mmCIF file of C-alpha atoms in Angstrom:
data_model
loop_
_atom_site.group_PDB
_atom_site.id
_atom_site.type_symbol
_atom_site.label_atom_id
_atom_site.label_comp_id
_atom_site.label_asym_id
_atom_site.label_seq_id
_atom_site.Cartn_x
_atom_site.Cartn_y
_atom_site.Cartn_z
ATOM 1 C CA MET A 1 -66.427 31.272 -21.118
ATOM 2 C CA ALA A 2 -63.457 32.922 -19.376
ATOM 3 C CA VAL A 3 -64.029 36.421 -18.000
ATOM 4 C CA ILE A 4 -60.894 38.561 -18.329
ATOM 5 C CA ARG A 5 -61.660 42.229 -17.965
ATOM 6 C CA PRO A 6 -59.672 45.484 -18.190
ATOM 7 C CA PHE A 7 -59.007 47.610 -15.127
ATOM 8 C CA LYS A 8 -57.723 50.994 -13.988
ATOM 9 C CA ALA A 9 -54.164 50.127 -13.068
ATOM 10 C CA VAL A 10 -52.174 51.839 -10.388
ATOM 11 C CA ARG A 11 -48.671 51.716 -11.818
ATOM 12 C CA PRO A 12 -45.281 53.363 -11.338
ATOM 13 C CA ARG A 13 -44.348 56.614 -12.988
ATOM 14 C CA GLU A 14 -42.577 55.860 -16.260
ATOM 15 C CA ASP A 15 -39.206 57.318 -15.254
ATOM 16 C CA ILE A 16 -39.039 55.210 -12.097
ATOM 17 C CA ALA A 17 -40.636 51.887 -13.111
ATOM 18 C CA ASN A 18 -37.290 50.105 -13.331
ATOM 19 C CA ARG A 19 -36.540 51.013 -9.714
ATOM 20 C CA VAL A 20 -39.962 50.012 -8.401
ATOM 21 C CA ALA A 21 -40.288 46.634 -10.159
ATOM 22 C CA ALA A 22 -39.277 43.760 -7.884
ATOM 23 C CA LEU A 23 -39.093 39.992 -8.061
ATOM 24 C CA PRO A 24 -41.981 38.171 -6.347
ATOM 25 C CA TYR A 25 -42.066 38.392 -2.564
ATOM 26 C CA ASP A 26 -41.533 34.657 -2.083
ATOM 27 C CA VAL A 27 -38.214 34.329 -3.919
ATOM 28 C CA TYR A 28 -36.381 36.078 -1.061
ATOM 29 C CA ASN A 29 -35.725 35.172 2.526
ATOM 30 C CA ARG A 30 -35.996 37.983 5.056
ATOM 31 C CA GLU A 31 -32.324 38.938 4.957
ATOM 32 C CA GLU A 32 -32.259 39.025 1.155
ATOM 33 C CA ALA A 33 -35.417 41.144 1.017
ATOM 34 C CA GLN A 34 -33.937 43.538 3.583
ATOM 35 C CA ALA A 35 -30.778 43.893 1.499
ATOM 36 C CA GLU A 36 -32.806 44.618 -1.651
ATOM 37 C CA VAL A 37 -34.784 47.380 0.047
ATOM 38 C CA LEU A 38 -31.623 48.934 1.465
ATOM 39 C CA LYS A 39 -30.057 48.859 -1.996
ATOM 40 C CA GLU A 40 -33.133 50.265 -3.753
ATOM 41 C CA PRO A 41 -35.451 52.403 -1.567
ATOM 42 C CA PHE A 42 -38.155 52.489 -4.254
ATOM 43 C CA SER A 43 -38.288 48.686 -4.536
ATOM 44 C CA PHE A 44 -41.796 47.290 -4.320
ATOM 45 C CA LEU A 45 -40.463 44.800 -1.799
ATOM 46 C CA LYS A 46 -40.926 47.493 0.875
ATOM 47 C CA ILE A 47 -44.670 46.928 0.295
ATOM 48 C CA ASP A 48 -44.701 43.230 -0.577
ATOM 49 C CA ARG A 49 -42.394 42.445 2.353
ATOM 50 C CA ALA A 50 -43.114 45.285 4.751
ATOM 51 C CA GLU A 51 -41.220 43.542 7.572
ATOM 52 C CA THR A 52 -38.105 44.919 5.848
ATOM 53 C CA GLN A 53 -39.026 48.259 7.451
ATOM 54 C CA PHE A 54 -38.908 46.830 10.983
ATOM 55 C CA ALA A 55 -36.262 45.409 13.275
ATOM 56 C CA LYS A 56 -35.427 41.752 12.729
ATOM 57 C CA ASP A 57 -37.153 40.674 15.932
ATOM 58 C CA VAL A 58 -40.561 41.864 14.662
ATOM 59 C CA ASN A 59 -42.788 39.004 13.546
ATOM 60 C CA PRO A 60 -43.458 39.499 9.802
ATOM 61 C CA TYR A 61 -47.059 38.367 10.293
ATOM 62 C CA GLU A 62 -48.004 40.968 12.911
ATOM 63 C CA ALA A 63 -50.897 43.310 12.114
ATOM 64 C CA LYS A 64 -48.602 46.338 12.201
ATOM 65 C CA VAL A 65 -46.538 44.894 9.341
ATOM 66 C CA TYR A 66 -49.581 44.703 7.067
ATOM 67 C CA GLU A 67 -50.598 48.202 8.178
ATOM 68 C CA LYS A 68 -47.140 49.397 7.181
ATOM 69 C CA ALA A 69 -47.578 47.847 3.737
ATOM 70 C CA ARG A 70 -50.879 49.706 3.277
ATOM 71 C CA ASN A 71 -49.476 53.003 4.512
ATOM 72 C CA THR A 72 -46.356 52.709 2.348
ATOM 73 C CA LEU A 73 -48.455 52.052 -0.742
ATOM 74 C CA GLN A 74 -50.663 55.062 -0.031
ATOM 75 C CA GLU A 75 -47.625 57.254 0.627
ATOM 76 C CA MET A 76 -46.049 56.259 -2.693
ATOM 77 C CA ILE A 77 -49.317 57.048 -4.488
ATOM 78 C CA SER A 78 -49.552 60.428 -2.711
ATOM 79 C CA GLU A 79 -45.956 61.241 -3.612
ATOM 80 C CA GLY A 80 -46.613 60.540 -7.301
ATOM 81 C CA ILE A 81 -44.375 57.481 -7.467
ATOM 82 C CA PHE A 82 -47.485 55.595 -8.562
ATOM 83 C CA VAL A 83 -50.129 56.966 -10.908
ATOM 84 C CA LYS A 84 -53.619 55.677 -11.654
ATOM 85 C CA ASP A 85 -54.993 55.330 -15.162
ATOM 86 C CA GLY A 86 -58.303 57.083 -15.659
ATOM 87 C CA LYS A 87 -60.032 54.364 -17.675
ATOM 88 C CA ASN A 88 -60.191 50.603 -17.850
ATOM 89 C CA CYS A 89 -57.396 49.237 -20.010
ATOM 90 C CA TYR A 90 -55.564 46.039 -20.772
ATOM 91 C CA TYR A 91 -51.779 45.988 -20.833
ATOM 92 C CA ILE A 92 -49.184 43.862 -22.570
ATOM 93 C CA TYR A 93 -46.262 42.691 -20.463
ATOM 94 C CA GLU A 94 -43.345 41.216 -22.391
ATOM 95 C CA LEU A 95 -40.330 39.584 -20.754
ATOM 96 C CA THR A 96 -37.180 38.799 -22.702
ATOM 97 C CA MET A 97 -34.485 36.462 -21.385
ATOM 98 C CA ASN A 98 -31.461 35.313 -23.380
ATOM 99 C CA GLY A 99 -33.039 36.591 -26.590
ATOM 100 C CA ARG A 100 -36.315 34.714 -26.049
ATOM 101 C CA SER A 101 -39.519 36.718 -25.455
ATOM 102 C CA GLN A 102 -42.981 35.981 -24.106
ATOM 103 C CA ALA A 103 -45.786 38.537 -24.130
ATOM 104 C CA GLY A 104 -48.750 38.274 -21.782
ATOM 105 C CA LEU A 105 -51.987 40.190 -21.495
ATOM 106 C CA VAL A 106 -52.516 41.974 -18.163
ATOM 107 C CA GLY A 107 -56.114 42.032 -16.955
ATOM 108 C CA CYS A 108 -58.339 40.829 -14.133
ATOM 109 C CA ALA A 109 -59.673 37.279 -13.905
ATOM 110 C CA SER A 110 -62.907 36.290 -12.193
ATOM 111 C CA ILE A 111 -63.020 34.587 -8.799
ATOM 112 C CA ASP A 112 -66.166 32.795 -10.035
ATOM 113 C CA ASP A 113 -64.143 31.289 -12.877
ATOM 114 C CA TYR A 114 -61.722 29.979 -10.254
ATOM 115 C CA LEU A 115 -64.546 28.560 -8.126
ATOM 116 C CA ASN A 116 -66.240 27.000 -11.180
ATOM 117 C CA ASN A 117 -62.992 25.493 -12.496
ATOM 118 C CA VAL A 118 -62.836 27.582 -15.649
ATOM 119 C CA ILE A 119 -59.483 28.603 -14.163
ATOM 120 C CA LYS A 120 -57.823 25.252 -13.620
ATOM 121 C CA LYS A 121 -55.266 24.271 -11.004
ATOM 122 C CA HIS A 122 -52.529 21.658 -10.967
ATOM 123 C CA GLU A 123 -51.222 22.025 -7.405
ATOM 124 C CA LYS A 124 -52.611 21.794 -3.892
ATOM 125 C CA THR A 125 -52.397 24.855 -1.690
ATOM 126 C CA ARG A 126 -51.588 25.023 2.008
ATOM 127 C CA GLU A 127 -53.722 27.268 4.181
ATOM 128 C CA GLU A 128 -50.822 28.559 6.254
ATOM 129 C CA LYS A 129 -49.149 29.888 3.097
ATOM 130 C CA GLU A 130 -52.368 31.593 2.007
ATOM 131 C CA ILE A 131 -52.971 33.496 5.237
ATOM 132 C CA ASP A 132 -50.076 35.919 4.779
ATOM 133 C CA ARG A 133 -51.233 37.057 1.341
ATOM 134 C CA ILE A 134 -54.880 37.198 2.448
ATOM 135 C CA ASN A 135 -53.868 39.637 5.170
ATOM 136 C CA HIS A 136 -51.628 41.582 2.803
ATOM 137 C CA VAL A 137 -54.249 41.985 0.061
ATOM 138 C CA ASP A 138 -56.998 42.774 2.558
ATOM 139 C CA SER A 139 -54.902 45.360 4.409
ATOM 140 C CA CYS A 140 -53.624 47.062 1.253
ATOM 141 C CA ASN A 141 -57.075 46.904 -0.360
ATOM 142 C CA ALA A 142 -55.173 45.950 -3.487
ATOM 143 C CA GLN A 143 -53.630 43.018 -5.305
ATOM 144 C CA THR A 144 -49.974 43.762 -5.758
ATOM 145 C CA GLY A 145 -48.550 40.610 -7.307
ATOM 146 C CA PRO A 146 -49.992 39.352 -10.615
ATOM 147 C CA ILE A 147 -50.990 35.709 -11.034
ATOM 148 C CA PHE A 148 -49.227 33.899 -13.884
ATOM 149 C CA LEU A 149 -51.964 32.324 -16.047
ATOM 150 C CA ALA A 150 -51.811 30.486 -19.362
ATOM 151 C CA TYR A 151 -54.326 29.844 -22.110
ATOM 152 C CA ARG A 152 -54.220 27.913 -25.360
ATOM 153 C CA SER A 153 -53.072 30.493 -27.888
ATOM 154 C CA GLN A 154 -55.759 32.297 -29.847
ATOM 155 C CA LYS A 155 -54.973 33.926 -33.188
ATOM 156 C CA THR A 156 -57.189 36.995 -32.809
ATOM 157 C CA ILE A 157 -55.651 37.904 -29.438
ATOM 158 C CA ASP A 158 -52.177 37.250 -30.873
ATOM 159 C CA ASN A 159 -52.911 39.667 -33.719
ATOM 160 C CA ILE A 160 -54.077 42.455 -31.392
ATOM 161 C CA VAL A 161 -51.008 41.999 -29.192
ATOM 162 C CA GLY A 162 -48.753 42.065 -32.249
ATOM 163 C CA LYS A 163 -50.372 45.290 -33.465
ATOM 164 C CA ILE A 164 -50.018 47.083 -30.108
ATOM 165 C CA LYS A 165 -46.391 46.001 -29.770
ATOM 166 C CA ARG A 166 -45.560 48.151 -32.800
ATOM 167 C CA GLU A 167 -46.507 51.224 -30.757
ATOM 168 C CA LYS A 168 -44.321 53.060 -28.261
ATOM 169 C CA PRO A 169 -44.195 51.189 -24.928
ATOM 170 C CA LEU A 170 -45.045 52.606 -21.506
ATOM 171 C CA TYR A 171 -41.989 50.960 -19.968
ATOM 172 C CA ASP A 172 -38.912 49.386 -21.459
ATOM 173 C CA PHE A 173 -36.008 48.540 -19.179
ATOM 174 C CA ILE A 174 -33.462 45.858 -18.411
ATOM 175 C CA ALA A 175 -33.387 44.689 -14.792
ATOM 176 C CA PRO A 176 -30.149 43.892 -12.950
ATOM 177 C CA ASP A 177 -30.604 40.178 -13.731
ATOM 178 C CA ARG A 178 -30.537 41.081 -17.466
ATOM 179 C CA ILE A 179 -34.233 40.369 -18.026
ATOM 180 C CA ARG A 180 -35.853 42.948 -20.281
ATOM 181 C CA HIS A 181 -39.325 44.173 -19.277
ATOM 182 C CA THR A 182 -41.522 45.976 -21.798
ATOM 183 C CA VAL A 183 -45.104 47.170 -21.223
ATOM 184 C CA TRP A 184 -47.710 48.599 -23.595
ATOM 185 C CA LYS A 185 -51.212 49.902 -22.857
ATOM 186 C CA ILE A 186 -54.322 48.757 -24.765
ATOM 187 C CA ALA A 187 -56.761 51.658 -24.481
ATOM 188 C CA ASP A 188 -58.724 51.487 -27.744
ATOM 189 C CA GLU A 189 -62.334 50.487 -27.031
ATOM 190 C CA ILE A 190 -62.592 48.292 -30.112
ATOM 191 C CA ASP A 191 -59.491 46.320 -29.117
ATOM 192 C CA ILE A 192 -60.728 46.031 -25.520
ATOM 193 C CA GLU A 193 -64.140 44.726 -26.586
ATOM 194 C CA LYS A 194 -62.558 42.256 -29.010
ATOM 195 C CA ILE A 195 -60.208 40.867 -26.354
ATOM 196 C CA GLU A 196 -63.044 40.450 -23.838
ATOM 197 C CA SER A 197 -65.135 38.748 -26.492
ATOM 198 C CA GLU A 198 -62.355 36.386 -27.555
ATOM 199 C CA PHE A 199 -61.664 35.286 -23.974
ATOM 200 C CA ARG A 200 -65.341 34.425 -23.584
ATOM 201 C CA LYS A 201 -64.752 31.811 -26.300
ATOM 202 C CA ILE A 202 -61.877 30.216 -24.371
ATOM 203 C CA GLU A 203 -63.083 27.283 -22.292
ATOM 204 C CA SER A 204 -60.196 27.027 -19.841
ATOM 205 C CA VAL A 205 -57.480 29.193 -18.350
ATOM 206 C CA TYR A 206 -54.668 27.590 -16.360
ATOM 207 C CA ILE A 207 -52.671 28.659 -13.323
ATOM 208 C CA ALA A 208 -49.071 28.345 -14.418
ATOM 209 C CA ASP A 209 -47.516 29.822 -11.282
ATOM 210 C CA GLY A 210 -49.051 31.384 -8.177
ATOM 211 C CA HIS A 211 -51.546 28.876 -6.781
ATOM 212 C CA HIS A 212 -51.295 30.270 -3.246
ATOM 213 C CA ARG A 213 -51.618 33.877 -4.375
ATOM 214 C CA THR A 214 -54.678 32.944 -6.457
ATOM 215 C CA ALA A 215 -56.339 31.128 -3.572
ATOM 216 C CA SER A 216 -55.615 34.101 -1.309
ATOM 217 C CA ALA A 217 -57.111 36.596 -3.779
ATOM 218 C CA VAL A 218 -60.238 34.455 -4.121
ATOM 219 C CA LYS A 219 -60.658 34.169 -0.351
ATOM 220 C CA VAL A 220 -60.381 37.950 0.037
ATOM 221 C CA GLY A 221 -63.084 38.323 -2.591
ATOM 222 C CA LEU A 222 -65.342 35.829 -0.797
ATOM 223 C CA LYS A 223 -64.714 37.618 2.503
ATOM 224 C CA ARG A 224 -65.821 40.895 0.951
ATOM 225 C CA ARG A 225 -68.869 39.306 -0.590
ATOM 226 C CA ALA A 226 -69.873 38.096 2.856
ATOM 227 C CA ALA A 227 -69.419 41.620 4.231
ATOM 228 C CA ASN A 228 -71.426 43.082 1.324
ATOM 229 C CA PRO A 229 -74.407 40.767 0.798
ATOM 230 C CA ASP A 230 -75.887 43.115 -1.813
ATOM 231 C CA TYR A 231 -72.840 42.800 -4.071
ATOM 232 C CA THR A 232 -73.576 42.735 -7.814
ATOM 233 C CA GLY A 233 -70.566 40.749 -8.992
ATOM 234 C CA GLU A 234 -69.131 43.757 -10.809
ATOM 235 C CA GLU A 235 -67.148 45.091 -7.848
ATOM 236 C CA GLU A 236 -63.388 44.935 -8.199
ATOM 237 C CA PHE A 237 -63.061 42.489 -5.297
ATOM 238 C CA ASN A 238 -64.713 39.883 -7.537
ATOM 239 C CA PHE A 239 -61.613 39.870 -9.764
ATOM 240 C CA PHE A 240 -57.881 39.349 -9.352
ATOM 241 C CA LEU A 241 -54.822 40.717 -11.118
ATOM 242 C CA SER A 242 -53.372 38.355 -13.734
ATOM 243 C CA VAL A 243 -50.938 38.155 -16.619
ATOM 244 C CA LEU A 244 -52.163 35.664 -19.214
ATOM 245 C CA PHE A 245 -49.707 34.101 -21.651
ATOM 246 C CA PRO A 246 -50.470 32.015 -24.743
ATOM 247 C CA HIS A 247 -49.216 28.503 -24.032
ATOM 248 C CA ASP A 248 -46.941 28.314 -27.054
ATOM 249 C CA GLN A 249 -44.770 31.170 -25.777
ATOM 250 C CA LEU A 250 -44.017 29.605 -22.408
ATOM 251 C CA MET A 251 -41.018 27.571 -21.379
ATOM 252 C CA ILE A 252 -40.727 25.469 -18.244
ATOM 253 C CA LEU A 253 -37.253 24.816 -16.899
ATOM 254 C CA ASP A 254 -36.093 21.710 -15.103
ATOM 255 C CA TYR A 255 -36.741 21.536 -11.353
ATOM 256 C CA ASN A 256 -33.923 19.415 -10.005
ATOM 257 C CA ARG A 257 -33.549 17.429 -6.776
ATOM 258 C CA VAL A 258 -30.732 16.994 -4.240
ATOM 259 C CA VAL A 259 -30.794 14.505 -1.359
ATOM 260 C CA GLU A 260 -28.544 14.563 1.691
ATOM 261 C CA ASP A 261 -27.990 10.779 2.162
ATOM 262 C CA LEU A 262 -28.504 7.357 0.573
ATOM 263 C CA ASN A 263 -30.895 6.112 3.265
ATOM 264 C CA GLY A 264 -28.194 3.951 4.841
ATOM 265 C CA HIS A 265 -27.147 2.310 1.564
ATOM 266 C CA THR A 266 -23.585 2.076 0.366
ATOM 267 C CA LYS A 267 -22.961 3.411 -3.118
ATOM 268 C CA GLU A 268 -22.944 -0.130 -4.495
ATOM 269 C CA GLU A 269 -26.190 -1.080 -2.737
ATOM 270 C CA PHE A 270 -27.830 2.117 -3.955
ATOM 271 C CA LEU A 271 -26.862 1.549 -7.596
ATOM 272 C CA SER A 272 -27.992 -2.064 -7.357
ATOM 273 C CA ALA A 273 -31.398 -0.986 -6.032
ATOM 274 C CA LEU A 274 -31.816 1.481 -8.908
ATOM 275 C CA LYS A 275 -31.339 -1.273 -11.502
ATOM 276 C CA GLN A 276 -34.753 -2.672 -10.625
ATOM 277 C CA SER A 277 -36.490 0.249 -12.374
ATOM 278 C CA PHE A 278 -33.770 2.089 -14.322
ATOM 279 C CA LEU A 279 -31.074 1.409 -16.869
ATOM 280 C CA ILE A 280 -27.829 3.017 -15.667
ATOM 281 C CA GLU A 281 -25.138 4.459 -17.928
ATOM 282 C CA THR A 282 -21.933 6.015 -16.570
ATOM 283 C CA ILE A 283 -21.319 9.431 -18.168
ATOM 284 C CA GLY A 284 -18.252 10.626 -16.239
ATOM 285 C CA LYS A 285 -17.237 14.077 -15.051
ATOM 286 C CA GLU A 286 -19.268 16.067 -17.591
ATOM 287 C CA PRO A 287 -22.670 17.193 -16.202
ATOM 288 C CA TYR A 288 -25.546 15.293 -17.797
ATOM 289 C CA LYS A 289 -28.702 17.182 -18.782
ATOM 290 C CA PRO A 290 -31.530 14.875 -19.922
ATOM 291 C CA THR A 291 -32.627 15.401 -23.525
ATOM 292 C CA GLU A 292 -35.795 13.287 -23.539
ATOM 293 C CA LYS A 293 -38.615 12.196 -21.260
ATOM 294 C CA ALA A 294 -38.147 9.407 -18.732
ATOM 295 C CA THR A 295 -34.402 10.023 -18.458
ATOM 296 C CA PHE A 296 -32.555 11.535 -15.521
ATOM 297 C CA GLY A 297 -29.070 12.713 -14.696
ATOM 298 C CA MET A 298 -27.564 11.587 -11.408
ATOM 299 C CA TYR A 299 -24.467 12.999 -9.713
ATOM 300 C CA LEU A 300 -22.921 10.763 -7.079
ATOM 301 C CA GLU A 301 -19.402 10.823 -5.631
ATOM 302 C CA GLY A 302 -18.028 13.023 -8.397
ATOM 303 C CA VAL A 303 -19.495 11.014 -11.281
ATOM 304 C CA TRP A 304 -22.498 11.693 -13.524
ATOM 305 C CA TYR A 305 -24.808 8.873 -14.598
ATOM 306 C CA LYS A 306 -27.737 8.659 -16.990
ATOM 307 C CA LEU A 307 -30.808 6.880 -15.641
ATOM 308 C CA SER A 308 -33.427 5.668 -18.119
ATOM 309 C CA ALA A 309 -36.788 4.485 -16.813
ATOM 310 C CA LYS A 310 -37.537 0.934 -17.931
ATOM 311 C CA LYS A 311 -40.553 0.525 -20.220
ATOM 312 C CA GLU A 312 -42.573 -1.327 -17.613
ATOM 313 C CA ILE A 313 -42.690 1.685 -15.257
ATOM 314 C CA ARG A 314 -43.591 4.271 -17.878
ATOM 315 C CA SER A 315 -47.208 5.397 -18.150
ATOM 316 C CA SER A 316 -49.498 7.348 -20.480
ATOM 317 C CA ASP A 317 -51.486 8.698 -17.527
ATOM 318 C CA PRO A 318 -51.171 12.515 -17.317
ATOM 319 C CA VAL A 319 -49.713 12.379 -13.782
ATOM 320 C CA GLU A 320 -48.219 8.886 -13.498
ATOM 321 C CA GLY A 321 -46.293 9.492 -16.720
ATOM 322 C CA LEU A 322 -44.595 12.675 -15.506
ATOM 323 C CA ASP A 323 -40.854 12.407 -14.952
ATOM 324 C CA VAL A 324 -41.222 13.887 -11.466
ATOM 325 C CA THR A 325 -43.708 11.097 -10.653
ATOM 326 C CA LEU A 326 -41.446 8.357 -12.023
ATOM 327 C CA LEU A 327 -38.540 9.592 -9.933
ATOM 328 C CA GLN A 328 -40.750 9.854 -6.854
ATOM 329 C CA ASN A 329 -42.489 6.495 -7.180
ATOM 330 C CA TYR A 330 -39.557 4.368 -8.268
ATOM 331 C CA LEU A 331 -36.537 6.001 -6.630
ATOM 332 C CA LEU A 332 -37.172 8.614 -3.968
ATOM 333 C CA THR A 333 -39.865 6.665 -2.101
ATOM 334 C CA PRO A 334 -38.777 3.006 -2.376
ATOM 335 C CA VAL A 335 -35.008 3.460 -2.350
ATOM 336 C CA LEU A 336 -34.378 6.675 -0.391
ATOM 337 C CA ASN A 337 -37.498 6.530 1.818
ATOM 338 C CA ILE A 338 -38.556 10.086 0.923
ATOM 339 C CA LYS A 339 -42.330 9.832 0.967
ATOM 340 C CA ASP A 340 -43.477 13.439 1.213
ATOM 341 C CA ILE A 341 -41.205 15.941 -0.492
ATOM 342 C CA ARG A 342 -43.195 18.821 1.017
ATOM 343 C CA THR A 343 -42.082 17.950 4.532
ATOM 344 C CA ASP A 344 -38.996 15.721 4.315
ATOM 345 C CA LYS A 345 -35.944 17.781 5.290
ATOM 346 C CA ARG A 346 -33.542 15.382 3.549
ATOM 347 C CA ILE A 347 -34.485 16.649 0.087
ATOM 348 C CA ASP A 348 -34.092 20.071 -1.490
ATOM 349 C CA PHE A 349 -34.862 21.537 -4.909
ATOM 350 C CA VAL A 350 -32.783 23.540 -7.366
ATOM 351 C CA GLY A 351 -34.397 25.523 -10.185
ATOM 352 C CA GLY A 352 -32.931 24.909 -13.611
ATOM 353 C CA ILE A 353 -31.994 28.579 -13.926
ATOM 354 C CA ARG A 354 -29.081 27.832 -11.570
ATOM 355 C CA GLY A 355 -27.543 25.237 -13.906
ATOM 356 C CA LEU A 356 -26.125 21.769 -13.284
ATOM 357 C CA LYS A 357 -22.965 23.095 -11.651
ATOM 358 C CA GLU A 358 -25.185 24.133 -8.742
ATOM 359 C CA LEU A 359 -26.121 20.462 -8.295
ATOM 360 C CA GLU A 360 -22.459 19.516 -8.142
ATOM 361 C CA SER A 361 -21.837 22.301 -5.660
ATOM 362 C CA ARG A 362 -24.639 21.152 -3.358
ATOM 363 C CA VAL A 363 -23.389 17.568 -3.413
ATOM 364 C CA ASN A 364 -19.873 18.756 -2.650
ATOM 365 C CA ILE A 365 -21.094 20.923 0.254
ATOM 366 C CA ASP A 366 -24.134 19.479 2.035
ATOM 367 C CA MET A 367 -25.811 16.775 -0.045
ATOM 368 C CA ARG A 368 -24.969 13.238 -1.177
ATOM 369 C CA VAL A 369 -26.711 12.759 -4.512
ATOM 370 C CA ALA A 370 -28.348 15.005 -7.119
ATOM 371 C CA PHE A 371 -30.832 14.348 -9.904
ATOM 372 C CA SER A 372 -31.158 16.510 -13.026
ATOM 373 C CA MET A 373 -34.625 16.415 -14.590
ATOM 374 C CA TYR A 374 -36.086 16.671 -18.055
ATOM 375 C CA PRO A 375 -38.469 19.657 -17.805
ATOM 376 C CA THR A 376 -42.193 19.166 -17.482
ATOM 377 C CA SER A 377 -43.756 20.551 -20.668
ATOM 378 C CA ILE A 378 -46.499 23.158 -20.847
ATOM 379 C CA ASN A 379 -48.706 20.607 -22.639
ATOM 380 C CA GLU A 380 -48.229 18.167 -19.769
ATOM 381 C CA LEU A 381 -49.327 20.899 -17.363
ATOM 382 C CA LEU A 382 -52.437 21.630 -19.434
ATOM 383 C CA ASN A 383 -53.270 17.916 -19.748
ATOM 384 C CA VAL A 384 -52.996 17.331 -16.002
ATOM 385 C CA SER A 385 -55.234 20.338 -15.330
ATOM 386 C CA ASP A 386 -57.777 19.258 -17.954
ATOM 387 C CA ALA A 387 -57.906 15.787 -16.378
ATOM 388 C CA GLY A 388 -58.756 17.372 -13.034
ATOM 389 C CA GLN A 389 -55.614 15.922 -11.504
ATOM 390 C CA LEU A 390 -52.761 17.462 -9.521
ATOM 391 C CA MET A 391 -49.063 17.469 -10.236
ATOM 392 C CA PRO A 392 -46.570 16.393 -7.595
ATOM 393 C CA PRO A 393 -44.975 19.324 -5.736
ATOM 394 C CA LYS A 394 -41.994 21.039 -7.362
ATOM 395 C CA SER A 395 -42.926 19.886 -10.878
ATOM 396 C CA THR A 396 -42.437 23.171 -12.743
ATOM 397 C CA TRP A 397 -40.012 26.073 -12.702
ATOM 398 C CA PHE A 398 -41.003 29.046 -14.828
ATOM 399 C CA GLU A 399 -38.553 31.683 -15.974
ATOM 400 C CA PRO A 400 -38.437 34.590 -16.278
ATOM 401 C CA LYS A 401 -40.360 35.671 -13.183
ATOM 402 C CA LEU A 402 -43.059 38.342 -13.375
ATOM 403 C CA ARG A 403 -42.133 41.551 -11.529
ATOM 404 C CA SER A 404 -44.371 42.911 -8.819
ATOM 405 C CA GLY A 405 -45.163 46.620 -8.618
ATOM 406 C CA LEU A 406 -45.650 47.280 -12.333
ATOM 407 C CA PHE A 407 -49.421 46.827 -11.985
ATOM 408 C CA ILE A 408 -51.619 47.173 -8.921
ATOM 409 C CA HIS A 409 -55.308 46.313 -8.865
ATOM 410 C CA GLU A 410 -57.323 48.244 -6.289
ATOM 411 C CA LEU A 411 -60.268 46.380 -4.791
ATOM 412 C CA GLY A 412 -62.532 49.397 -4.430
#
């Protein structure tokens, strides 16, 4: 049911892959991206964030910036920094962090599967965030950042991946953030046909991370279909670059919240208001990390508390039962008057990779109260997607992050 096909990857030369590979374009602000490119001239950020090659007063969304991205990519191909495989292949991309590994299959997913909801979403997208990547992909004539997809694990695919991983890898390096990146090629025709066949038996594939990039890739494909009314459906623009991970290898980290004020409440009034929906336990100075669903840590005026949602507000609904929903519906909105976390400037978000000390630091510097979350599980994500519902914003934080620049998918 799912179409995942091999492709002729444009990829970095083996001796330079570690220098090319870069974190996704959207984890950096402009100054940080500029610093990365200055530090590493081969960094793929010079393509993904081509404004780093212009003065700071140049608008990053000008046409000449996207032209620079295209020209830089073509120059790096001409110089032999990137090479192109001569046949359609799959690849295995394994990331190892703190001794824990996850291995995904690199291939191209179908825009029709996205449009027909075989590829399922759990977040809304915003058009203004899509436009940049639409212009980037269209100008480069290539997809440069893989979409992070998940599927319910399948034994046959697992076995093929396990077999290939015993072979010598194409790339094997440790990045400056201590994440190990290992890549193998799947070139055997029998293995390729078996993988394609097995994915056709999988009913649903899920966007784990990269909703905006997926929507952008699909819109580029639709744009090219409109410009080529005789398209067959086999052209490369009908597919988008993806790394697909079996669900049981994935881990979602907590995505924590910090708020800059108590909405006019005193500390005592605030705690009193919370008692309507939560049981409150004082923990003390030691940071509190929730160990079960429907519990939250709270840091306020130098003290950690444990909040436990009362039974009457808990729910078995895939969305209403999420911890992020409970916090939103019974604390952030009614008590702190934060109704839309996408637009309210009083709230910010801290990925669990930064640790609970970062929450304390934010409260000590520019915020008033922090909330540590129990992570959304991968099964919760799949259940929400299967129900055709959407998660609240900032529900999931995946680590480690896929690197851009290791695989490029040309659109034809």
